Coordinates of C-alpha atoms and ligand atoms in Angstrom, one line a residue:
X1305 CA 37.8 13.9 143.9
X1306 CA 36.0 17.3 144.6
X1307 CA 39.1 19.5 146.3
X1308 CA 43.0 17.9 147.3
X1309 CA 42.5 18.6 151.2
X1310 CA 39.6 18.0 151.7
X1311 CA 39.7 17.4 155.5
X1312 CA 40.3 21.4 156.1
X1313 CA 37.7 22.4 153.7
X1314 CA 34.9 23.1 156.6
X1315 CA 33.9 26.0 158.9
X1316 CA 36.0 26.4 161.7
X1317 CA 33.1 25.2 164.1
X1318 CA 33.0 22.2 162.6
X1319 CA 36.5 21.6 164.0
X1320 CA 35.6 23.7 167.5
X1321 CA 32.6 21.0 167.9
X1322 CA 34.6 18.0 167.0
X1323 CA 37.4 18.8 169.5
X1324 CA 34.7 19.7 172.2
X1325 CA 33.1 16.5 171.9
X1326 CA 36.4 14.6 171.7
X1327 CA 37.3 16.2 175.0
X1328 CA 34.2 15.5 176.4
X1329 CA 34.2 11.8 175.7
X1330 CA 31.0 12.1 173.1
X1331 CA 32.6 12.0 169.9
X1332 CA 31.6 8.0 169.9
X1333 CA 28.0 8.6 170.2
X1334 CA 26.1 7.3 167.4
X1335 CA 24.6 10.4 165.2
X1336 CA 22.4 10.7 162.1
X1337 CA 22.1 14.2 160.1
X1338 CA 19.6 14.5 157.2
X1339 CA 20.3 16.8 154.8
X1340 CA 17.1 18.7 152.9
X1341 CA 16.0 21.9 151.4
X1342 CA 13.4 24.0 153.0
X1343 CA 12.5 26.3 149.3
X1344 CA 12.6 25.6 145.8
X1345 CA 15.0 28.0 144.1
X1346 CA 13.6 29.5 141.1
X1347 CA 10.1 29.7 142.3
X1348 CA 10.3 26.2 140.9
X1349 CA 8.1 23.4 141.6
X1350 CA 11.3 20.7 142.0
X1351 CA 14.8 20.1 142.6
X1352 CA 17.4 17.8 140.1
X1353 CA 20.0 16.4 142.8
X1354 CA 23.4 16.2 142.0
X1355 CA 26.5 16.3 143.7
X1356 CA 26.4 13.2 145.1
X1357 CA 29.3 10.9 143.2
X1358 CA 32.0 13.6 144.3
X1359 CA 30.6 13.9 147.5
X1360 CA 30.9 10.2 148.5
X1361 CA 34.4 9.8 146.8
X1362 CA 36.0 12.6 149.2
X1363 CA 34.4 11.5 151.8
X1364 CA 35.2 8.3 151.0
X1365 CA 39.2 9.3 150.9
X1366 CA 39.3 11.9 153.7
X1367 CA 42.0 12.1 155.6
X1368 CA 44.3 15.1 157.4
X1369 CA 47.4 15.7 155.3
X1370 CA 50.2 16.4 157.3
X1371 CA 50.0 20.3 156.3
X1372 CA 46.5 20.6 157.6
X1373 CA 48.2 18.8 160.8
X1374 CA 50.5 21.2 161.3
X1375 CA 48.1 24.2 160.4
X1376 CA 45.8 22.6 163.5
X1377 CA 48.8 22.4 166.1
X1378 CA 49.5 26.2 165.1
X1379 CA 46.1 27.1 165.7
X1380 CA 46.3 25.6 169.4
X1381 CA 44.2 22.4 169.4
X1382 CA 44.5 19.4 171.5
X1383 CA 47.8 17.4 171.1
X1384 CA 45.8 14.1 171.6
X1385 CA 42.9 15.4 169.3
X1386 CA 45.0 15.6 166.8
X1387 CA 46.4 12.5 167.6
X1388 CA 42.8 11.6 166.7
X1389 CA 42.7 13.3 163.5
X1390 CA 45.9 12.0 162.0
X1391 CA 44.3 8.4 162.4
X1392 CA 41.1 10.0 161.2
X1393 CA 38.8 8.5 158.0
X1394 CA 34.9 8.1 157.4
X1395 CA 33.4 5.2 159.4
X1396 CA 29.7 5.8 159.1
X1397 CA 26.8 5.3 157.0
X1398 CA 25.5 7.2 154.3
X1399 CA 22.0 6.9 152.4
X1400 CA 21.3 8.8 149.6
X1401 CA 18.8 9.6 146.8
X1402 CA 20.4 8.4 143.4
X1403 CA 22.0 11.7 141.8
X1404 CA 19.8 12.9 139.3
X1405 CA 16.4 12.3 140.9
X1406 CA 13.7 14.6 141.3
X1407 CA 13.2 16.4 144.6
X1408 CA 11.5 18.4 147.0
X1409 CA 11.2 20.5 150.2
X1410 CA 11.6 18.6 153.5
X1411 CA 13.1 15.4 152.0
X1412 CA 15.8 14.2 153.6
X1413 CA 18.1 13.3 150.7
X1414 CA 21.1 12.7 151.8
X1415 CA 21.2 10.7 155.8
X1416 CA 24.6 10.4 157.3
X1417 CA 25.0 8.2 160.1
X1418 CA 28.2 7.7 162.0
X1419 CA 29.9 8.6 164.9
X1420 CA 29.2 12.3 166.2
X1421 CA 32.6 13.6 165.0
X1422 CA 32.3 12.2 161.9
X1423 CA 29.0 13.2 161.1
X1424 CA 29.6 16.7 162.6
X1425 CA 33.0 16.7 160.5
X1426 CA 31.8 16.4 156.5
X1427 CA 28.9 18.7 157.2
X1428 CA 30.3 21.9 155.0
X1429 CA 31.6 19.6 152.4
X1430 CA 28.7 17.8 152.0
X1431 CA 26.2 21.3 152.3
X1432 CA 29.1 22.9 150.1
X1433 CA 28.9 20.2 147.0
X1434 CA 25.4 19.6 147.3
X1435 CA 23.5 23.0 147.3
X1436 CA 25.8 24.5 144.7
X1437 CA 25.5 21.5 142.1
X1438 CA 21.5 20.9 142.6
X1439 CA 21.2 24.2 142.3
X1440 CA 22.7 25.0 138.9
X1441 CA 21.0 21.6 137.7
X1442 CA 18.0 22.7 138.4
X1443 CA 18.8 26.2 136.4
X1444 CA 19.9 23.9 133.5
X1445 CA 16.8 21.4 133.3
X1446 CA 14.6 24.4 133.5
X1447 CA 16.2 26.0 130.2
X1448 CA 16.5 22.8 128.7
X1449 CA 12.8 22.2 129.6
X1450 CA 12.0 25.7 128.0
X1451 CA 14.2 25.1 125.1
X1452 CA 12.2 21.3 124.2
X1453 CA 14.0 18.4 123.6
X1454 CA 14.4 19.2 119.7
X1455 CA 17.1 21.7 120.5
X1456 CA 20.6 21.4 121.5
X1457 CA 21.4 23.5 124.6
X1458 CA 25.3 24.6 125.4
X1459 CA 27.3 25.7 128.2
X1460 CA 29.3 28.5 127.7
X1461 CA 29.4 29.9 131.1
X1462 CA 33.2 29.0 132.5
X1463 CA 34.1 32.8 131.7
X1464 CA 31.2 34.6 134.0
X1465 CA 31.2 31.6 136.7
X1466 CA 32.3 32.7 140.4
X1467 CA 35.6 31.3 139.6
X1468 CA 36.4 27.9 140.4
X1469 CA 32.7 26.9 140.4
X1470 CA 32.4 26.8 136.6
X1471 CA 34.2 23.8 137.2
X1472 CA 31.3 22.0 139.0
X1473 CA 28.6 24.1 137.7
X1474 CA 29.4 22.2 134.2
X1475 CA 29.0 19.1 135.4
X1476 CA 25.9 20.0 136.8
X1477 CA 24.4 21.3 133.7
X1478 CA 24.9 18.2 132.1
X1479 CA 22.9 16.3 134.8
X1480 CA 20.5 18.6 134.2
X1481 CA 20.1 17.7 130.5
X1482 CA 22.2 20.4 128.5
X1483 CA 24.0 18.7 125.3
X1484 CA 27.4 20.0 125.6
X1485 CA 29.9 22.4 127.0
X1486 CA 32.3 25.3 126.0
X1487 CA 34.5 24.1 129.1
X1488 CA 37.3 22.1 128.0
X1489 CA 38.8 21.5 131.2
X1490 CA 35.3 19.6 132.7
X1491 CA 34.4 18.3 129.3
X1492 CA 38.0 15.9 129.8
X1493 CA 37.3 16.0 133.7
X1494 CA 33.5 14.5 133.5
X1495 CA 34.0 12.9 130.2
X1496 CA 31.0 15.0 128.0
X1497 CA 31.0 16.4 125.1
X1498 CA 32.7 19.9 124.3
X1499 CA 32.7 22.5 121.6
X1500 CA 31.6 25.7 120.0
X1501 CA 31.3 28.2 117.5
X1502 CA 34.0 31.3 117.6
X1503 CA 34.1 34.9 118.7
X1504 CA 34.2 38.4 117.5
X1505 CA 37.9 38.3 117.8
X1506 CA 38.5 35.9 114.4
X1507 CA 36.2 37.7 113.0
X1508 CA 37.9 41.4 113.7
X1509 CA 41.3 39.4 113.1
X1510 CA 41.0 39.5 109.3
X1511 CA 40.7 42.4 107.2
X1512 CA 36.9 41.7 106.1
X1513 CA 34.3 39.2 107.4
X1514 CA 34.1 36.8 104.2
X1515 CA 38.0 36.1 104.7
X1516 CA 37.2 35.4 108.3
X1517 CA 34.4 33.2 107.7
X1518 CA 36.3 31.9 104.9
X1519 CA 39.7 30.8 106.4
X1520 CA 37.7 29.0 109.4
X1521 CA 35.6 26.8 106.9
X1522 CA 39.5 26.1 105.6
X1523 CA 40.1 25.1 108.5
X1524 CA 37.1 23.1 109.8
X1525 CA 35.0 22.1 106.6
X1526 CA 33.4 19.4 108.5
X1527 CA 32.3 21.5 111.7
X1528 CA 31.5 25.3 110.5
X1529 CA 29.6 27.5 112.6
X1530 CA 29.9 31.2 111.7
X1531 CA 29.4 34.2 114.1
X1532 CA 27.0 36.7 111.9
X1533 CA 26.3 40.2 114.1
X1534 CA 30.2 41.4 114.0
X1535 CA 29.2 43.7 111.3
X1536 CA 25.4 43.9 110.1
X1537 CA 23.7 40.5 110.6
X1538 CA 21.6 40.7 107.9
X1539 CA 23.2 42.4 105.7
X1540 CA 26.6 41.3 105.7
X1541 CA 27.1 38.1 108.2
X1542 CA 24.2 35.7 106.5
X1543 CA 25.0 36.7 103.0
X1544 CA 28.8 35.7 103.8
X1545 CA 28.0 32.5 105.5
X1546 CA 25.4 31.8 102.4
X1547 CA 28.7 32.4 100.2
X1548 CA 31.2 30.1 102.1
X1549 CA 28.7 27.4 102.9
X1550 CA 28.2 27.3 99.1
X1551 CA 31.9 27.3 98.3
X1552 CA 31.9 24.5 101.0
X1553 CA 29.7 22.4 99.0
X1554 CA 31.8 22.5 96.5
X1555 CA 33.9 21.2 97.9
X1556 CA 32.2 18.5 99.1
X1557 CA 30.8 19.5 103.5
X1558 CA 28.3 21.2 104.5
X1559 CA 28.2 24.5 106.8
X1560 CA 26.6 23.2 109.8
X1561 CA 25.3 26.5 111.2
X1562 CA 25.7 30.4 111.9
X1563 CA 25.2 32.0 115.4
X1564 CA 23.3 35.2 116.4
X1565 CA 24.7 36.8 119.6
X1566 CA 22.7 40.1 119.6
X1567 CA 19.3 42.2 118.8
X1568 CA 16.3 40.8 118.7
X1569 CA 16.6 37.1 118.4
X1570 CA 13.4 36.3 117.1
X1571 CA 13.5 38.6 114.3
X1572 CA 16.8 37.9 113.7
X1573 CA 16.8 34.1 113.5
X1574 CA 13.4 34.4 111.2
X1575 CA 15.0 36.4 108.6
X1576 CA 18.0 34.3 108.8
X1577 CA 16.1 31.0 108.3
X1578 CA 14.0 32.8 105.2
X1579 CA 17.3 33.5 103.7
X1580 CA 19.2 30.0 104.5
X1581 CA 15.9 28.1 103.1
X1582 CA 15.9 30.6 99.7
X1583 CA 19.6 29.8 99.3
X1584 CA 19.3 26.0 99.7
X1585 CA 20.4 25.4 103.3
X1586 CA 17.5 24.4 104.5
X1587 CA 19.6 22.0 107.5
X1588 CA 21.8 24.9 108.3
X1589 CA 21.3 25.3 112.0
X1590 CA 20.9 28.4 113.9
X1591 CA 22.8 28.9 117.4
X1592 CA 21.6 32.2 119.7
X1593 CA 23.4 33.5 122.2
X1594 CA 23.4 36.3 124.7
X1595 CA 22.2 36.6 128.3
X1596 CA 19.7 33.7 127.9
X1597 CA 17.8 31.9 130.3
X1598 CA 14.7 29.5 130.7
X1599 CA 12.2 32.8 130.5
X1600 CA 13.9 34.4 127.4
X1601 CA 13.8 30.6 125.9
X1602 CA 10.3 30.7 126.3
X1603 CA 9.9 33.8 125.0
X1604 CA 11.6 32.9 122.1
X1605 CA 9.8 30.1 121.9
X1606 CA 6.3 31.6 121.6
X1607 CA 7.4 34.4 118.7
X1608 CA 8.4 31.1 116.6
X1609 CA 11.9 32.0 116.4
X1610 CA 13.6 28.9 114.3
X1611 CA 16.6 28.5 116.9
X1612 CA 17.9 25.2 116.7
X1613 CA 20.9 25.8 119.3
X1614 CA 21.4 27.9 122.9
X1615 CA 24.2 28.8 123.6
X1616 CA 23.6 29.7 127.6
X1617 CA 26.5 31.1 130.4
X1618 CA 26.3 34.2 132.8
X1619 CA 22.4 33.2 134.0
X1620 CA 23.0 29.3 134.0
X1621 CA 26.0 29.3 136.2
X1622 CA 25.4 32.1 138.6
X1623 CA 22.2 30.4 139.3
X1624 CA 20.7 33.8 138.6
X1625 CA 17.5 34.9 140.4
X1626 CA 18.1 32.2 143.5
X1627 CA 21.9 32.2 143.9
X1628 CA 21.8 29.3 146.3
X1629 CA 19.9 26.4 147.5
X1630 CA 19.0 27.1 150.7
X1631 CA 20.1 23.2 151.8
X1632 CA 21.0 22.6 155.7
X1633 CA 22.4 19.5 157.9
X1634 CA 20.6 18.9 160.3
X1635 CA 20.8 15.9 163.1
X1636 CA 17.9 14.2 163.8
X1637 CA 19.0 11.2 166.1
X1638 CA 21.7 11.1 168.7
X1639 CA 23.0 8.0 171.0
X1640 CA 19.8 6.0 169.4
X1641 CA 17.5 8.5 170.5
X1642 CA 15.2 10.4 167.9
X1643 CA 15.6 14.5 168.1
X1644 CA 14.2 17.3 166.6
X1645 CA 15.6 21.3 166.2
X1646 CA 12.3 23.8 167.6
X1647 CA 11.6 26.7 165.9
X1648 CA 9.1 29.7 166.4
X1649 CA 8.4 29.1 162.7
X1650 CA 7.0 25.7 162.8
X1651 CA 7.7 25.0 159.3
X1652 CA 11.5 24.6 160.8
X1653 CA 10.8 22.2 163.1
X1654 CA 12.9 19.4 161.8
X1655 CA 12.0 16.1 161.8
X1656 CA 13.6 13.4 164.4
X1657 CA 14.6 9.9 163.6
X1658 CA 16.0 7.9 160.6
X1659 CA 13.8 8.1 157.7
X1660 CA 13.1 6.5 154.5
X1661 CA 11.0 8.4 151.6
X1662 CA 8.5 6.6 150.0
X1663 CA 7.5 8.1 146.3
X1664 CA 3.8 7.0 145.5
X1665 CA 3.1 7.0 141.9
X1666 CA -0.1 7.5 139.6
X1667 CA -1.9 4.3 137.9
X1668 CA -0.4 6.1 134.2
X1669 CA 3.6 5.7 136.5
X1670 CA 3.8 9.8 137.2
X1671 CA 4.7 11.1 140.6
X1672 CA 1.8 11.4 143.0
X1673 CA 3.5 12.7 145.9
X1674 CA 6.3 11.0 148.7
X1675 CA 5.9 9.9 151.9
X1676 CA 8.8 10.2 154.6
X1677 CA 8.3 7.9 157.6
X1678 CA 10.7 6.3 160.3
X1679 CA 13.2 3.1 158.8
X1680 CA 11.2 0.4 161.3
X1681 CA 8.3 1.1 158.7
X1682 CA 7.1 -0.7 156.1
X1683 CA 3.2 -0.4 154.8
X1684 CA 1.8 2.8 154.9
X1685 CA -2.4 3.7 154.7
X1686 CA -2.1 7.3 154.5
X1687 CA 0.6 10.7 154.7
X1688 CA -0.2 14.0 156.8
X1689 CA 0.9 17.4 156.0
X1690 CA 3.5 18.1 157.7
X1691 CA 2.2 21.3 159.3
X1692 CA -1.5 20.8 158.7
X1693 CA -2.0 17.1 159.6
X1694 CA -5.7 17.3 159.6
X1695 CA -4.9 17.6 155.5
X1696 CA -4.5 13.7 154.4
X1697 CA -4.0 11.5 151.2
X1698 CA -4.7 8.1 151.4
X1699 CA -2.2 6.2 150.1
X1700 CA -4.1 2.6 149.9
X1701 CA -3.8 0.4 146.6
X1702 CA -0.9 3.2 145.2
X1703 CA 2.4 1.7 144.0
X1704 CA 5.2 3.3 145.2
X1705 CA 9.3 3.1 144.9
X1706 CA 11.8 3.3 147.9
X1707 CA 14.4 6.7 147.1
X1708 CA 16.8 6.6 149.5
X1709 CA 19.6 3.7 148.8
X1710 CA 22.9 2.6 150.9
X1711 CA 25.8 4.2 149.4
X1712 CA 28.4 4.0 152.0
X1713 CA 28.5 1.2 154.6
X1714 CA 31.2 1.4 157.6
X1715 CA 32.8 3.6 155.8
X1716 CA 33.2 1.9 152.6
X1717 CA 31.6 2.9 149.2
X1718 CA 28.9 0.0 148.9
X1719 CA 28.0 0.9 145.3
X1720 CA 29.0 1.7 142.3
X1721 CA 28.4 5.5 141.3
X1722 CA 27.4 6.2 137.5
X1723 CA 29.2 9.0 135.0
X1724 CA 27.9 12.1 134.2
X1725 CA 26.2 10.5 131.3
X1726 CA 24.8 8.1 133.1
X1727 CA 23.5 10.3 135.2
X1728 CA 21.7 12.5 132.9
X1729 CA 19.9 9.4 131.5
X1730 CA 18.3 8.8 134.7
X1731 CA 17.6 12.6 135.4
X1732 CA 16.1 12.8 132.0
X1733 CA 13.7 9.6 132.8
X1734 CA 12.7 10.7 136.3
X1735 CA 11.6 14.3 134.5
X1736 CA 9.4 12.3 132.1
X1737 CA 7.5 11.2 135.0
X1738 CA 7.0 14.4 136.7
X1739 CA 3.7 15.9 135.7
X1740 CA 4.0 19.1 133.9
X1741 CA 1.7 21.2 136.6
X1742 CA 5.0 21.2 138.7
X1743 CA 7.1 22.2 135.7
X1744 CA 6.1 25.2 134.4
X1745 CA 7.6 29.0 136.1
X1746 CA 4.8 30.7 136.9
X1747 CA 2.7 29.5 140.2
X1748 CA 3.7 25.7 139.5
X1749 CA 1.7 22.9 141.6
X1750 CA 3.3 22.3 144.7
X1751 CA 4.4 18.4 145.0
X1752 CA 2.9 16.7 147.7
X1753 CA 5.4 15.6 150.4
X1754 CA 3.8 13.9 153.5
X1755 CA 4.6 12.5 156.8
X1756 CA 3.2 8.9 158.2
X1757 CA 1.3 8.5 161.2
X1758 CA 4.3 7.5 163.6
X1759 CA 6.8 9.8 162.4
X1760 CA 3.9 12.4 163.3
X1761 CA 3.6 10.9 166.7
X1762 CA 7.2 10.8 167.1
X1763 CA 7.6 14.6 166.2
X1764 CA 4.9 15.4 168.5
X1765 CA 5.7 13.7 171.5
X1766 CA 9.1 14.9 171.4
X1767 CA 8.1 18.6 171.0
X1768 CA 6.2 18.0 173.8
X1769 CA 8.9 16.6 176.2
X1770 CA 11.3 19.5 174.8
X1771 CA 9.0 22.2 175.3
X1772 CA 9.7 24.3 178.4
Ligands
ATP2159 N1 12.9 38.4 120.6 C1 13.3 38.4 121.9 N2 12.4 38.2 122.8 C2 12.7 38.2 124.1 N3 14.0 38.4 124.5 C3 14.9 38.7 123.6 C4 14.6 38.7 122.2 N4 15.8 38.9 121.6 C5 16.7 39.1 122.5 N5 16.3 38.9 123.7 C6 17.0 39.0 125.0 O1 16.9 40.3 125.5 C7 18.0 40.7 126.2 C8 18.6 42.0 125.7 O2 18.7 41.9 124.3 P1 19.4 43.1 123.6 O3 19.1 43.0 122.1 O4 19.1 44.4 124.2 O5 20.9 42.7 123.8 P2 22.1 43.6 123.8 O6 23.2 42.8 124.5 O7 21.8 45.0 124.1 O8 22.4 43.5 122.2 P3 23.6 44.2 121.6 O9 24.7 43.2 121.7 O10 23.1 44.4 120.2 O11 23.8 45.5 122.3 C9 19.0 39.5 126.2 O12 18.8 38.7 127.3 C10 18.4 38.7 125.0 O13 18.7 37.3 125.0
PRP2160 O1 25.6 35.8 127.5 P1 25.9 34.5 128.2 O2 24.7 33.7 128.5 O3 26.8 34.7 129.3 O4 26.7 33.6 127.1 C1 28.0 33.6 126.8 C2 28.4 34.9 126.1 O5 29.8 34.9 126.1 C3 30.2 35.3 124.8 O6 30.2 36.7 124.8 P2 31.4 37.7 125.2 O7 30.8 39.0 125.5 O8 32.3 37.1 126.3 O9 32.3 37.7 123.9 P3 31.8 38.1 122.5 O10 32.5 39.4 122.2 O11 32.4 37.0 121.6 O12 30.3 38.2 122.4 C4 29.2 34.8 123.9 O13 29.2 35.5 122.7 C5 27.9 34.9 124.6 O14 27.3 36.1 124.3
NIO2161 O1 31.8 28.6 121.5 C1 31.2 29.6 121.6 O2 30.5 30.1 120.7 C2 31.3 30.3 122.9 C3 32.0 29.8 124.0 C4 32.0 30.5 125.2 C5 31.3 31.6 125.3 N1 30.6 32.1 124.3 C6 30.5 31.4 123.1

């Protein structure tokens, strides 16, 4: 479970609105909120979902604890509203996109259909898990993306996370496709893989740096990595890994690699990899380190630098450059009636009714683009822009897979929701089928997402009937 209460952990409107509608007799009204994304973050050209499995099981096992009871009666609500919440749990609906699939502006990912407290109710929870886990796995498939599937990319942001978040922003990474994590605590917690090298500390600890490097291939013959930039990379940190990995094979293991957390990385890991080849360690691997992300990757990349491991923290877990997903909850049906938020801007103008997304595909399997149109739907000739409908694609003769699948019925969890690993199998599929015009940083292809026909007709009329 995300959070141990987490029936308090919302904005206080949240609790305002529910009470209101309680008191005015509409909190049974059937409701549906969508939730979607307005703007890649990243100047990216997608989205990696994830969130989802601890979304659904807190919401799945929400309930008021007598604490967040009593913390309510203090704070003056209603004696029979929270009457209301002590008997309170999930009864709705929920439809989702699987976690781990590729996204886009405008899609409603995530629908949530209940009664209008309840729907009202989860919405910080659900905006609060979401954004913040999509967000940093879309950070981590982009470095992984820049890093290429030959190399083995590591978490090692727990230390520089916004506290508590490393937590989730872990698990994340791993959905996004990174190999392994520094954080012990959501390594046991997600069940993936941890480890590491070690730090300038052991190094400083012993009088010189061969004893260091030494005493930890003691230690750890079978698992060896040696920080080399304590002292003089070059002139003192490879030589001294060259000298222990020899004295390791001697003793029968191999040193399995040596890291570089400073200067010019490129340089720095060429030279290294001359002098590892000319000494017969030819399959010791080189880790980097230091303020890395998906641009420096690629940097790195293009100067040929032979770095076989990234070891990346502060830029992957702050989300650095686009420190949130700009996600929102919006309701789009109420008492069985299709409605619609206006906006001056009319890019904001949601859209009204329950929705499925439809993802057409090329003949070759690739994404073409998605459709969303209204559940009573089926077949579909064409999509619209959303804001320039005269702009079409016709649809006719494409294949095309359904996204959005039932994972909570009447309030019960109506599938079963794969592990982290799981998870990044699927992720790492989905990406193979995304063309690479929408993958690379600069100016990437924007993803076609389109409207049908009715759902066009339904936004419209309503506009019209709304408009003053
Ligand atoms: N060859 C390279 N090409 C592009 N970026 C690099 C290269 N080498 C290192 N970088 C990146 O440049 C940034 C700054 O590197 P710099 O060498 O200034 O680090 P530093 O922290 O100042 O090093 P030091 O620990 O020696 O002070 C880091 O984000 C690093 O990952
Ligand atoms: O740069 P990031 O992407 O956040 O990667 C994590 C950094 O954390 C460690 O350094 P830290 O300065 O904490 O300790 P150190 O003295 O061992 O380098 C590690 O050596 C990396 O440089
Ligand atoms: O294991 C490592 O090398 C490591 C772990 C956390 C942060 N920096 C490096």
């Amino acid at each position: 479970m995300y959070i141990d209460r987490p029936a308090s952990y919302t904005d206080y409107y949240e609790l305002t609105m529910a009470q209101g509608y309680y008191l005015s007799g509409m909190h049974e009204r059937r409701a549906s909120f969508d939730y979607f994304f307005r703007k890649n973050p990243f100047d990216g050209g997608y989205v990696i979902f994830a969130g989802l499995k601890e979304l659904i099981e807190t919401i799945n096992s929400m309930s008021f604890s007598p604490e967040e009871i009593d913390y309510l009666v203090n704070e003056g609500f209603d004696k029979e509203f929270i009457n209301y919440l002590e008997e309170f749990e999930f009864t709705g609906n929920i439809w989702s996109v699987k976690e781990g699939e590729i996204v886009f502006p405008n899609e409603p990912i995530v629908t949530v259909e209940g009664n209008l407290l309840e729907t009202q109710l989860i919405e910080t929870l659900l905006l609060n898990v979401l954004n913040f886990q999509s967000l940093i796995a879309t950070k981590a498939c982009r470095i992984k993306f820049a890093a290429g599937d030959n190399s083995t990319i590591l978490d090692f942001g727990l230390r520089r996370a916004q506290g508590l978040a490393g937590i989730h922003a872990t698990r994340a990474a791993m959905i996004g496709g990174f190999d392994g994590t520094s954080n012990v605590y959501s390594a046991q917690r997600f069940k993936v893989q941890a480890g590491g090298t070690m730090a300038h500390s052991w190094v400083q600890s012993f009088n010189d740096e061969l004893t260091a490097f030494r005493t930890y291939a003691e230690h750890y013959p079978k698992n060896t990595i040696l920080l080399v930039d304590t002292y003089d990379t070059l002139g003192s940190g490879v030589p001294n890994a060259i000298k222990v990995g020899k004295e390791l094979r001697e003793e029968g293991y191999e040193l399995q690699g040596i890291r570089l957390d400073s200067g010019d990385l490129a340089y720095f890991s060429k030279q290294a990899r001359t002098m590892l080849d000319d000494a017969g360690f030819p399959d010791v691997k080189i880790a980097a380190s230091n303020q890395l992300d998906e641009r420096v990757i690629a940097s790195l990349r293009t100067q040929n630098a032979p770095i076989d491991v990234f070891g990346v923290g502060t830029r992957l877990v702050t989300g650095d450059n686009s420190p949130a997903l700009d996600g929102v909850y919006k309701l789009s049906s109420i008492g069985g009636d299709p409605t619609l938020k206006i906006s001056e801007n009319i890019e904001k103008i949601t859209l009204p009714g329950h929705k499925k997304i439809y993802r057409y595909l090329n003949p070759d399997g690739s994404f073409y683009g998605d459709a969303l149109l209204l559940d009573s739907e089926t077949i579909l000739e064409r999509m619209h822009h959303p804001t320039f409908p005269a702009q079409k694609s016709n649809l006719n003769g494409r294949n095309y897979e359904e996204l959005l699948f039932q994972v909570i019925k009447d309030g019960k969890l109506h599938v079963d929701l794969p592990s982290v690993k799981e998870i990044a199998e699927y992720k790492k599929e989905r990406f193979s089928k995304l063309n690479p015009e929408f993958k690379r940083f600069d100016n990437p292809h924007i993803y076609k997402v389109g409207i049908s026909t009715r759902l066009m007709e339904t936004r419209d009329n309503l506009l019209n009937l709304l408009k003053p």
